[in-house]
PDB file of C-alpha atoms and ligand atoms in Angstrom:
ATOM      1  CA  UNK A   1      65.949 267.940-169.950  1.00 89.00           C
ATOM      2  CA  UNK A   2      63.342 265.018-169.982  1.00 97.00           C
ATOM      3  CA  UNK A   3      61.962 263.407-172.450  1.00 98.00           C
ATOM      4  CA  UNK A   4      58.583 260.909-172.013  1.00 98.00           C
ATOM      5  CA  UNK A   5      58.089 258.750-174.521  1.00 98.00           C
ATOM      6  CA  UNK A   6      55.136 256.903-174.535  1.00 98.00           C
ATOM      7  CA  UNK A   7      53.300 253.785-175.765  1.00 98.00           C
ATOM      8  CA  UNK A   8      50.091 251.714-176.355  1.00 98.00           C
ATOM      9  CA  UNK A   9      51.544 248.645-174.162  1.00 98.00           C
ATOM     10  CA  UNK A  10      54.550 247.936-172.108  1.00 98.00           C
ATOM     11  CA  UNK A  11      55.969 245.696-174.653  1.00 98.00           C
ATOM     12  CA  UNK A  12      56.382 248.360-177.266  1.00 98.00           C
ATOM     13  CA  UNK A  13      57.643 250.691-174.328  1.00 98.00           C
ATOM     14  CA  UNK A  14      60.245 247.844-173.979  1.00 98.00           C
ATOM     15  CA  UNK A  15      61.138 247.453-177.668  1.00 98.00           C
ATOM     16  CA  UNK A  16      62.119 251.025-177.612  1.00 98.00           C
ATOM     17  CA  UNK A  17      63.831 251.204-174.568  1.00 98.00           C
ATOM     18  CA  UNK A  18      66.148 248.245-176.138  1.00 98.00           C
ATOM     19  CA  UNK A  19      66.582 250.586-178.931  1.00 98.00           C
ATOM     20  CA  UNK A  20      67.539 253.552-176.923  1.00 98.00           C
ATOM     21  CA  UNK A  21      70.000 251.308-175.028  1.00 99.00           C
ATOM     22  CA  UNK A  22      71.792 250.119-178.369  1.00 98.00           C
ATOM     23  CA  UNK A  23      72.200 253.818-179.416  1.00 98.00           C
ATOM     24  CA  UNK A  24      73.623 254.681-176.038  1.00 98.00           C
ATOM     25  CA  UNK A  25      76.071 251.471-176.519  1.00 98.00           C
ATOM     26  CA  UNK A  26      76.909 252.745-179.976  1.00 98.00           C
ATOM     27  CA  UNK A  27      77.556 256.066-178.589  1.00 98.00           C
ATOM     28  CA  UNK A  28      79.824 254.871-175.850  1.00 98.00           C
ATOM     29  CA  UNK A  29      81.350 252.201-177.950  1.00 98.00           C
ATOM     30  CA  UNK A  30      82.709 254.596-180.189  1.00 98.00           C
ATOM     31  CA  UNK A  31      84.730 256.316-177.701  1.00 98.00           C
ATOM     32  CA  UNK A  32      85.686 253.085-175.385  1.00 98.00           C
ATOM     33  CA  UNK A  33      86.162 249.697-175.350  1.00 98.00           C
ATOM     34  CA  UNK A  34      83.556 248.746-172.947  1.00 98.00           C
ATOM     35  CA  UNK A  35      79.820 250.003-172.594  1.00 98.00           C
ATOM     36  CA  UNK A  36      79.276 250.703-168.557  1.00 98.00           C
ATOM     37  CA  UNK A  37      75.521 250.555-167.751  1.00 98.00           C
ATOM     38  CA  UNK A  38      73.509 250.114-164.547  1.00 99.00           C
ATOM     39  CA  UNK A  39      70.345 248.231-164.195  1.00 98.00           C
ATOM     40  CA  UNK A  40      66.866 248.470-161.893  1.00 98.00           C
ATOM     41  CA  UNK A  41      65.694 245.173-161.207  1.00 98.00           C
ATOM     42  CA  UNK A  42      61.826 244.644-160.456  1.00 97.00           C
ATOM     43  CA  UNK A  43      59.586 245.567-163.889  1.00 97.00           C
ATOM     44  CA  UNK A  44      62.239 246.414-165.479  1.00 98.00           C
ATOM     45  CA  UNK A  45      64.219 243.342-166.497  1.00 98.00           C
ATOM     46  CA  UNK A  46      61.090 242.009-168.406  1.00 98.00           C
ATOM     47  CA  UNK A  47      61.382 244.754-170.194  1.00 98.00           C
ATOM     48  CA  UNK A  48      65.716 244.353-170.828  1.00 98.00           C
ATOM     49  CA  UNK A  49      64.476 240.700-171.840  1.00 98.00           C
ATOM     50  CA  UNK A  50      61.662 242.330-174.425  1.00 98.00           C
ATOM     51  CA  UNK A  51      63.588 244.989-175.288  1.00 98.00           C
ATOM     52  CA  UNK A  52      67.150 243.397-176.053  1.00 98.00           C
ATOM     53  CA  UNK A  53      66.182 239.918-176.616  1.00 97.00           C
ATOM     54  CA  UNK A  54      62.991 239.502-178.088  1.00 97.00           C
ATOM     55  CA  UNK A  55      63.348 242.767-180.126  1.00 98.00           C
ATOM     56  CA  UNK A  56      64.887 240.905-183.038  1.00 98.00           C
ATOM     57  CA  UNK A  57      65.619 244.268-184.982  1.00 98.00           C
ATOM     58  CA  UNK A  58      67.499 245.363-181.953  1.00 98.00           C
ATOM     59  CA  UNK A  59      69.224 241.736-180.469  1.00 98.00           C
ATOM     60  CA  UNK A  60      71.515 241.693-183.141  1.00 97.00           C
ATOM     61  CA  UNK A  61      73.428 245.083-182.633  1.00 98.00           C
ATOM     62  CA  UNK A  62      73.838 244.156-178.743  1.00 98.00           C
ATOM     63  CA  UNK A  63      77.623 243.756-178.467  1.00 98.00           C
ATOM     64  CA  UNK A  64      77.387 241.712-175.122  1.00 98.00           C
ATOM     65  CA  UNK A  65      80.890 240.677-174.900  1.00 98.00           C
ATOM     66  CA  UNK A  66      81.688 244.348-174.314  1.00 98.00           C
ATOM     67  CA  UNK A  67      79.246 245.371-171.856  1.00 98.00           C
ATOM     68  CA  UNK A  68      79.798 245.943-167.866  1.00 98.00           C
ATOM     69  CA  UNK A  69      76.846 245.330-166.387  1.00 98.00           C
ATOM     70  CA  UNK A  70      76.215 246.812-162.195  1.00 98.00           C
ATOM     71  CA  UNK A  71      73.009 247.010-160.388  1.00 98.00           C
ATOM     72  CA  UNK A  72      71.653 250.308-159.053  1.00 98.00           C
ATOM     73  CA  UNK A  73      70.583 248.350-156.090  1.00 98.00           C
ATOM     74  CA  UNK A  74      70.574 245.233-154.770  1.00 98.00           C
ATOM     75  CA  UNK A  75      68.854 242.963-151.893  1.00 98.00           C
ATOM     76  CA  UNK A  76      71.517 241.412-149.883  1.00 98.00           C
ATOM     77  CA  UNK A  77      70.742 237.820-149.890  1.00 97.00           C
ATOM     78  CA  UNK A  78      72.125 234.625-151.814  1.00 97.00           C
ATOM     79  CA  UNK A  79      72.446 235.495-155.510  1.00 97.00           C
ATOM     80  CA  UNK A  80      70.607 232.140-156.234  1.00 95.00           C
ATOM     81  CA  UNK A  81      67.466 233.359-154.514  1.00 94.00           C
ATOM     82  CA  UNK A  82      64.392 235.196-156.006  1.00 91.00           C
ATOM     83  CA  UNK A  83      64.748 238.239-154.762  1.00 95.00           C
ATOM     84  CA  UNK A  84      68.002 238.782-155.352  1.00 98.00           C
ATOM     85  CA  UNK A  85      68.032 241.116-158.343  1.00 98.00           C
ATOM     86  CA  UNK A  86      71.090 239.882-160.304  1.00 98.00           C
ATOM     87  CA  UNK A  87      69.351 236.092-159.985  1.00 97.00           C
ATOM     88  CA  UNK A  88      66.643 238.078-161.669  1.00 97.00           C
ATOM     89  CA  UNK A  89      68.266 239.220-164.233  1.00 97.00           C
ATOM     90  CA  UNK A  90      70.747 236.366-164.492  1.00 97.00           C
ATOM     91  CA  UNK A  91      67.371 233.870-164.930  1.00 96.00           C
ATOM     92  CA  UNK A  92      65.420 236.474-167.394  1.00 96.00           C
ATOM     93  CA  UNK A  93      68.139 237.521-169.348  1.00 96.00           C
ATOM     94  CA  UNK A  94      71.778 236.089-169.198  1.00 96.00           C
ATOM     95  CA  UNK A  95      70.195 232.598-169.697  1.00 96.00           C
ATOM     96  CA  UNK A  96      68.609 233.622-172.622  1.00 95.00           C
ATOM     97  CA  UNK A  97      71.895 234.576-174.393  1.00 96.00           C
ATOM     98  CA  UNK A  98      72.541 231.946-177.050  1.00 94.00           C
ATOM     99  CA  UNK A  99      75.679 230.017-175.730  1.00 95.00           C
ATOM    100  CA  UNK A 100      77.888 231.397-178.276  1.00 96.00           C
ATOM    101  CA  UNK A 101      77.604 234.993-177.339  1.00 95.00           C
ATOM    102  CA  UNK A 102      80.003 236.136-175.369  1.00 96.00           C
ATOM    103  CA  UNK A 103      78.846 237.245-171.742  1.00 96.00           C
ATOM    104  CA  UNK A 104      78.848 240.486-170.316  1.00 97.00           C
ATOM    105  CA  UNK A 105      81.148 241.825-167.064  1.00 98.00           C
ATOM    106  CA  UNK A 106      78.163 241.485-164.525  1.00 98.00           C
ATOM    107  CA  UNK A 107      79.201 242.703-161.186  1.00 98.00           C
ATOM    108  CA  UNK A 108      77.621 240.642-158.271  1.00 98.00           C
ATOM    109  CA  UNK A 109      77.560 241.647-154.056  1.00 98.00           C
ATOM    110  CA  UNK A 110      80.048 240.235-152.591  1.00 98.00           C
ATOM    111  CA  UNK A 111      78.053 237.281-150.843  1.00 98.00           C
ATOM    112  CA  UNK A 112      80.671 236.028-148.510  1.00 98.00           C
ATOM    113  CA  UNK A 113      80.056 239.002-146.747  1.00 98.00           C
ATOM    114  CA  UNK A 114      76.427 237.894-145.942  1.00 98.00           C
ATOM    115  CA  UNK A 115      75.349 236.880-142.659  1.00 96.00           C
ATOM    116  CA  UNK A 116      72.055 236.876-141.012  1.00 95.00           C
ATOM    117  CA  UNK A 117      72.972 239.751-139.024  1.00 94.00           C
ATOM    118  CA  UNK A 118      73.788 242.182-141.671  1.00 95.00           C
ATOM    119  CA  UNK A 119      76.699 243.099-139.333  1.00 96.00           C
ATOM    120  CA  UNK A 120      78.763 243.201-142.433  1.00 98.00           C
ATOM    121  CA  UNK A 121      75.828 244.959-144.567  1.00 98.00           C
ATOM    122  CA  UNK A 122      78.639 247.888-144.906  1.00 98.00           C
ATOM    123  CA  UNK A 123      81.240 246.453-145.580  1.00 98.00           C
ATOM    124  CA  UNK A 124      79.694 244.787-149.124  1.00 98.00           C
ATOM    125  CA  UNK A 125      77.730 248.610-149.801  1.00 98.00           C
ATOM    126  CA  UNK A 126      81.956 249.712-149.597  1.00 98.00           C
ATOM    127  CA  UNK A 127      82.832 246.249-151.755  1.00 98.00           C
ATOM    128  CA  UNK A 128      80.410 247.259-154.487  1.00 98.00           C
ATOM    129  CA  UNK A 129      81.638 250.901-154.509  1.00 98.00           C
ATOM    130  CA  UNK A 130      85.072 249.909-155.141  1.00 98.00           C
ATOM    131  CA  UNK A 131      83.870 247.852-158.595  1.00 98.00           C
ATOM    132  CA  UNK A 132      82.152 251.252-159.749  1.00 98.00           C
ATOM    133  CA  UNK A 133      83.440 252.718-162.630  1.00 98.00           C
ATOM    134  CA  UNK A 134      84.199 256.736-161.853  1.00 98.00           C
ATOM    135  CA  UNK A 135      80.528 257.045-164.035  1.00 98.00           C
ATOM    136  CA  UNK A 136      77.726 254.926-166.163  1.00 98.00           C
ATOM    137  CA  UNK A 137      77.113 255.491-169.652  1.00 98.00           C
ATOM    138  CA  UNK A 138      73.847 255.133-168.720  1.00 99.00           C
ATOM    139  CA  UNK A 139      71.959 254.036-165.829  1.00 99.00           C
ATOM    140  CA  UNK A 140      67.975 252.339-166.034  1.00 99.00           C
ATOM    141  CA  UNK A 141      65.776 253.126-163.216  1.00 98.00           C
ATOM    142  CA  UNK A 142      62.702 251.772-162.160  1.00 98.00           C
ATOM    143  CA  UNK A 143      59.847 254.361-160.512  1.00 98.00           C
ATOM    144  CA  UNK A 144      58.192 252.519-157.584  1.00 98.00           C
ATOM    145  CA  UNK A 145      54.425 253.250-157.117  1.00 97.00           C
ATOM    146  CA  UNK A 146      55.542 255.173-154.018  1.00 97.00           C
ATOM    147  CA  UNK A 147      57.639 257.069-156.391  1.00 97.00           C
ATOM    148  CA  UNK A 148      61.739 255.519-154.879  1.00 98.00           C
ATOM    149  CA  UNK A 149      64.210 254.643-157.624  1.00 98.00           C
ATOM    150  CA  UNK A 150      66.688 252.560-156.496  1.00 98.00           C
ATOM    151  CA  UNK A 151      66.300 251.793-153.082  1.00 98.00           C
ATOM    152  CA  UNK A 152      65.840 255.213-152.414  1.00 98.00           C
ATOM    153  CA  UNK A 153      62.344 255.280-150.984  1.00 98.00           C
ATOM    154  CA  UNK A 154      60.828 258.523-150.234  1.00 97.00           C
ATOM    155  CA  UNK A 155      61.658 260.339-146.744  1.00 97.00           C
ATOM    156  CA  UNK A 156      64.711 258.348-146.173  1.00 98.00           C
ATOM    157  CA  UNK A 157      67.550 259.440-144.703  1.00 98.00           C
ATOM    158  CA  UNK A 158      69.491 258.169-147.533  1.00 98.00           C
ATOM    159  CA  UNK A 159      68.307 260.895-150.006  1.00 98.00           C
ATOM    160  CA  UNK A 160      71.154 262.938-148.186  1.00 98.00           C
ATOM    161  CA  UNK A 161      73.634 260.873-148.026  1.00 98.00           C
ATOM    162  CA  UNK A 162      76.460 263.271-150.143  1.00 97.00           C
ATOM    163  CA  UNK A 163      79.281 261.376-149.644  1.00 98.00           C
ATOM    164  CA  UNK A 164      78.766 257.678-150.469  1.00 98.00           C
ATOM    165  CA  UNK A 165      78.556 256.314-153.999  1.00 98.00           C
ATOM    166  CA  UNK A 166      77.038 253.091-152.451  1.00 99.00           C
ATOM    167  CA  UNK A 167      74.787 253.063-148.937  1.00 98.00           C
ATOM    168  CA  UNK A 168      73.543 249.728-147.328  1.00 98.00           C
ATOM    169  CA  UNK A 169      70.065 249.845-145.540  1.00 98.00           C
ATOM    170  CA  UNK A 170      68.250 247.599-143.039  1.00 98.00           C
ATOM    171  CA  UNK A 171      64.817 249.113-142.918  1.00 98.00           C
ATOM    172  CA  UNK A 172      63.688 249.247-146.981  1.00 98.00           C
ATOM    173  CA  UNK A 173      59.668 250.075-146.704  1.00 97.00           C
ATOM    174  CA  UNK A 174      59.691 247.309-149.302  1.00 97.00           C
ATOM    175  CA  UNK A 175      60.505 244.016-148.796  1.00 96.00           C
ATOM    176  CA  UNK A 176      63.511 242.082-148.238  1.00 97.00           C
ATOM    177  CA  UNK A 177      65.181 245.544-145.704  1.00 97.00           C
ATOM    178  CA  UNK A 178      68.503 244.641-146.009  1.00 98.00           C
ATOM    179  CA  UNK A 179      69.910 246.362-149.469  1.00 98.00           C
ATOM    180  CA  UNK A 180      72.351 248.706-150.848  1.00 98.00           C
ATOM    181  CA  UNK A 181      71.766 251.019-153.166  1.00 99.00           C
ATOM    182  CA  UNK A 182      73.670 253.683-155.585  1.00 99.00           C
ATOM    183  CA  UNK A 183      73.030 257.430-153.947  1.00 98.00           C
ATOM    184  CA  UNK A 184      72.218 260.827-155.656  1.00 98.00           C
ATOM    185  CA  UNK A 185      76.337 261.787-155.821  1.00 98.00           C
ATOM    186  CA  UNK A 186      76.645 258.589-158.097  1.00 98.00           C
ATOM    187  CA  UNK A 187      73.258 259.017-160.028  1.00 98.00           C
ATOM    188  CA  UNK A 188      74.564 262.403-160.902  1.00 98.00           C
ATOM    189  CA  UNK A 189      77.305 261.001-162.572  1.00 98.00           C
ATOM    190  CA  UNK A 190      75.598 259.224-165.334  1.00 98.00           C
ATOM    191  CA  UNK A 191      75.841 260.366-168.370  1.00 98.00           C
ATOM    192  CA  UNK A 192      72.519 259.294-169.455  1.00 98.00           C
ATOM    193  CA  UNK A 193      69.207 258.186-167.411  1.00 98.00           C
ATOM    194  CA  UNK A 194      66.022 256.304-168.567  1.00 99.00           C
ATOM    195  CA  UNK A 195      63.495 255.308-166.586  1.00 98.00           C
ATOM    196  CA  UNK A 196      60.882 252.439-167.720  1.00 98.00           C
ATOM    197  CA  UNK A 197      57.649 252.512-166.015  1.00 98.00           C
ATOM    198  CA  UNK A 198      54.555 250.270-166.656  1.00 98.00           C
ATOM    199  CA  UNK A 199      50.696 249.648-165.962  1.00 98.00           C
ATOM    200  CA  UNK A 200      48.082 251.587-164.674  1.00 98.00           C
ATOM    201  CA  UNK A 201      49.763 250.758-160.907  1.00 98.00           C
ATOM    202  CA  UNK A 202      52.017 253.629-161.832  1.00 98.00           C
ATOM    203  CA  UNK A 203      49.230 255.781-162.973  1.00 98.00           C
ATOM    204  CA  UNK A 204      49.001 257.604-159.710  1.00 98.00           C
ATOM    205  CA  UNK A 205      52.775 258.045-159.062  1.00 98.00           C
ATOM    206  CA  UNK A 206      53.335 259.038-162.279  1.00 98.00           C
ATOM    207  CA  UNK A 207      50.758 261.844-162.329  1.00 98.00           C
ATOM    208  CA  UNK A 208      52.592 263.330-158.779  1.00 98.00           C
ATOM    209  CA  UNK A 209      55.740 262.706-160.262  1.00 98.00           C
ATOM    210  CA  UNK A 210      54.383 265.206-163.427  1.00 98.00           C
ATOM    211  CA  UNK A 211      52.764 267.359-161.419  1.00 97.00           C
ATOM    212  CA  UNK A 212      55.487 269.548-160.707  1.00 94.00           C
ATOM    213  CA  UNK A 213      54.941 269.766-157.236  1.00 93.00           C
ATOM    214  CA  UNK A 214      56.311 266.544-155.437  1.00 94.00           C
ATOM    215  CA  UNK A 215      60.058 267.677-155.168  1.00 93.00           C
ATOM    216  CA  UNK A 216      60.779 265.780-152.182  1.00 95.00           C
ATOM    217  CA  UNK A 217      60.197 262.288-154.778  1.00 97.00           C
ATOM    218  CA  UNK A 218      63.352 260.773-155.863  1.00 98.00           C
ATOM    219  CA  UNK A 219      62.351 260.358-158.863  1.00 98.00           C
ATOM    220  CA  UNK A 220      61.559 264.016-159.385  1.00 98.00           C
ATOM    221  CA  UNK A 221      64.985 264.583-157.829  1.00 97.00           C
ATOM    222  CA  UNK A 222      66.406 262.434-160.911  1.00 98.00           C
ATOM    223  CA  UNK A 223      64.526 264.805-163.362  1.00 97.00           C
ATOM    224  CA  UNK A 224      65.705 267.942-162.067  1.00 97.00           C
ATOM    225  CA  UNK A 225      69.846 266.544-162.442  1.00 97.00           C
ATOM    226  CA  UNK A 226      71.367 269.326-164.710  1.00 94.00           C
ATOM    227  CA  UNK A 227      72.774 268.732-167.691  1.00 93.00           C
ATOM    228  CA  UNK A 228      71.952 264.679-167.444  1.00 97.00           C
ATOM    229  CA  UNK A 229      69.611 263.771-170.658  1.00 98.00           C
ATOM    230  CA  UNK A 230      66.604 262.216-168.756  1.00 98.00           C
ATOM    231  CA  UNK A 231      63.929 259.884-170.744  1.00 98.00           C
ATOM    232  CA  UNK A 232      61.328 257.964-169.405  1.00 98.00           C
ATOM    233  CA  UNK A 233      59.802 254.962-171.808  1.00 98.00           C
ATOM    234  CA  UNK A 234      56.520 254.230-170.196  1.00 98.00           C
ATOM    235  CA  UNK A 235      53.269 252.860-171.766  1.00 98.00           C
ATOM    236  CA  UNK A 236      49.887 254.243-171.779  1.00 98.00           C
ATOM    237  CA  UNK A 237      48.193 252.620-169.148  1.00 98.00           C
ATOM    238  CA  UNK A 238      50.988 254.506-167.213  1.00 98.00           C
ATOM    239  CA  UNK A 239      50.869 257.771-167.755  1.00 98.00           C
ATOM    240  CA  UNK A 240      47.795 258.551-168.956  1.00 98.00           C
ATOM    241  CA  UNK A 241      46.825 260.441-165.963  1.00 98.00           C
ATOM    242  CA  UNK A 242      50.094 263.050-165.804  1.00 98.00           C
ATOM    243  CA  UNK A 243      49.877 266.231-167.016  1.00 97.00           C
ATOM    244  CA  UNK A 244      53.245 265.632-169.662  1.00 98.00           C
ATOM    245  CA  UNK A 245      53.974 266.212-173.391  1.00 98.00           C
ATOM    246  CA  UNK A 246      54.555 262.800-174.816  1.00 98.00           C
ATOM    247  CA  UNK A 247      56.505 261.454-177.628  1.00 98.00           C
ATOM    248  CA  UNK A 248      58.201 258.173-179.229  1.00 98.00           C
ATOM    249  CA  UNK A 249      61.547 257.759-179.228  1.00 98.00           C
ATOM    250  CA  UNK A 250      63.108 258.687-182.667  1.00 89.00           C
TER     251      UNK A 250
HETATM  252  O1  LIG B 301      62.600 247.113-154.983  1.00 92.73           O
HETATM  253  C1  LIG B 301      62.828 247.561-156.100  1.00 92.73           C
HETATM  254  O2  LIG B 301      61.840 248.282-156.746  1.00 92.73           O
HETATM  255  C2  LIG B 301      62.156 249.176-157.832  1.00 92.73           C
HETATM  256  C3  LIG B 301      60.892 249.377-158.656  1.00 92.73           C
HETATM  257  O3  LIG B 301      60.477 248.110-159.133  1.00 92.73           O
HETATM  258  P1  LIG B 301      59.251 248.008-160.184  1.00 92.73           P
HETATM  259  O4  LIG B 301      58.960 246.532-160.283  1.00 92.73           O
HETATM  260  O5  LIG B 301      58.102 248.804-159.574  1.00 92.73           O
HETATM  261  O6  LIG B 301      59.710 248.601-161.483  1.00 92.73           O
HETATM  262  C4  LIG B 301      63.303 248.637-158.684  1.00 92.73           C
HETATM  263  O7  LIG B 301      63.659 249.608-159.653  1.00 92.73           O
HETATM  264  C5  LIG B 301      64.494 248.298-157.778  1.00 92.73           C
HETATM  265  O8  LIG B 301      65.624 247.873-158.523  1.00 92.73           O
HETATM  266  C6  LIG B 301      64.048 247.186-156.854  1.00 92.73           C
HETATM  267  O9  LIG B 301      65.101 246.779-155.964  1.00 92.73           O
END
């Protein structure tokens, strides 16, 4: 089932993702130690910082210390550089903590792997499989105005891939190529998705992705997962053009 939950600007979108997250972390935390969750970068790590951060009725009940935190995808470059999505987050988020909190488990590409050739590209995609947990508590994916999650991109021949949890690619549509990224066999997995989507850029994905007609979209692909709880938290300016019952989250 999917949920949309919708709001007047992405910051409140954000506030209630960070609010969703903390009740998945509760949920998981009350059956394990540790609170396994996988991250988009792009749009939606302003939002984590907004959401978990900033959100000063939610901050508080994020237990850090016990969180493991992987990326759904991931640009293989130097961590330190801007693309890289766990420098992202790392320079958004992490070094926002207050230095008393205890840091989360955040699981990097192997860069000494890297090379300017990529010949080794498969070899980190294999690395980063072998750090996976068997499944996330929840996963966070971004929707890309061409509609990929991940760096699944529409058309790809990664989209059936049915036997790797992790795939490296050369030839990403969107800039840097070089990446890997989780596949549909590990998505499905999850126990819980959200998306977060934002600004009227998404407008015109968003109204394919609702249409009910653009199966071959990944992101439509992630809505149609059985038995996975699927929300999106997206603000108006978003989805004001799909044809979707909206809510707000609680
Ligand atoms: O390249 C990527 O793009 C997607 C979407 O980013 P957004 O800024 O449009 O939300 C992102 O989810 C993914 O992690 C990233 O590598």
């Amino acid at each position: 089932m999917v949920e949309v939950y919708s709001y007047p600007n992405s910051e409140s979108a954000a506030y209630a993702l960070g609010e969703y997250i903390a009740d998945a972390q509760d949920k998981a935390l009350a059956k394990n130690k540790v609170f396994r969750i996988a991250i988009s970068g792009g749009s939606l790590v302003g939002a984590l910082q907004e959401g978990l951060i900033l959100n000063k009725k939610v901050a508080p009940r994020v237990k850090w210390g016990q969180w493991e935190i992987y990326f759904v995808d991931e640009r293989l470059l130097p961590l330190s550089y801007e693309d890289s999505n766990y420098g992202l987050f790392k320079r958004k988020l992490v070094n926002l903590l207050d230095p008393k909190v205890t840091r989360p488990y955040i699981a990097a590409i192997n860069t000494t792997l890297l090379s300017p050739s990529g010949g080794q590209d498969d070899s980190i995609a294999k690395d980063y499989e072998k750090k996976l947990p068997d499944h996330m508590d929840l996963i966070i994916l971004g929707c890309g105005e061409d509609g990929h999650i991940c760096s699944l991109f529409p058309g790809h021949e990664l989209l059936e891939e049915n036997v790797k949890m992790v795939a490296n690619l050369e030839d990403s549509p969107k800039l840097p190529p070089r990446r890997i990224t989780f596949t549909f066999p590990y998505l499905k997995k999850a126990t819980q998705i959200a998306f977060y989507a934002r600004g009227s850029g998404k407008k015109p994905i968003l109204k394919k992705v609702f249409s009910g007609t653009a199966t071959e979209l990944p992101s439509v692909k992630v809505n149609q997962f059985k038995k996975i709880p699927v929300s999106w938290f997206v603000d108006e300016a978003a989805i004001e053009d799909a044809n979707v019952k909206t809510s707000t989250y609680k």
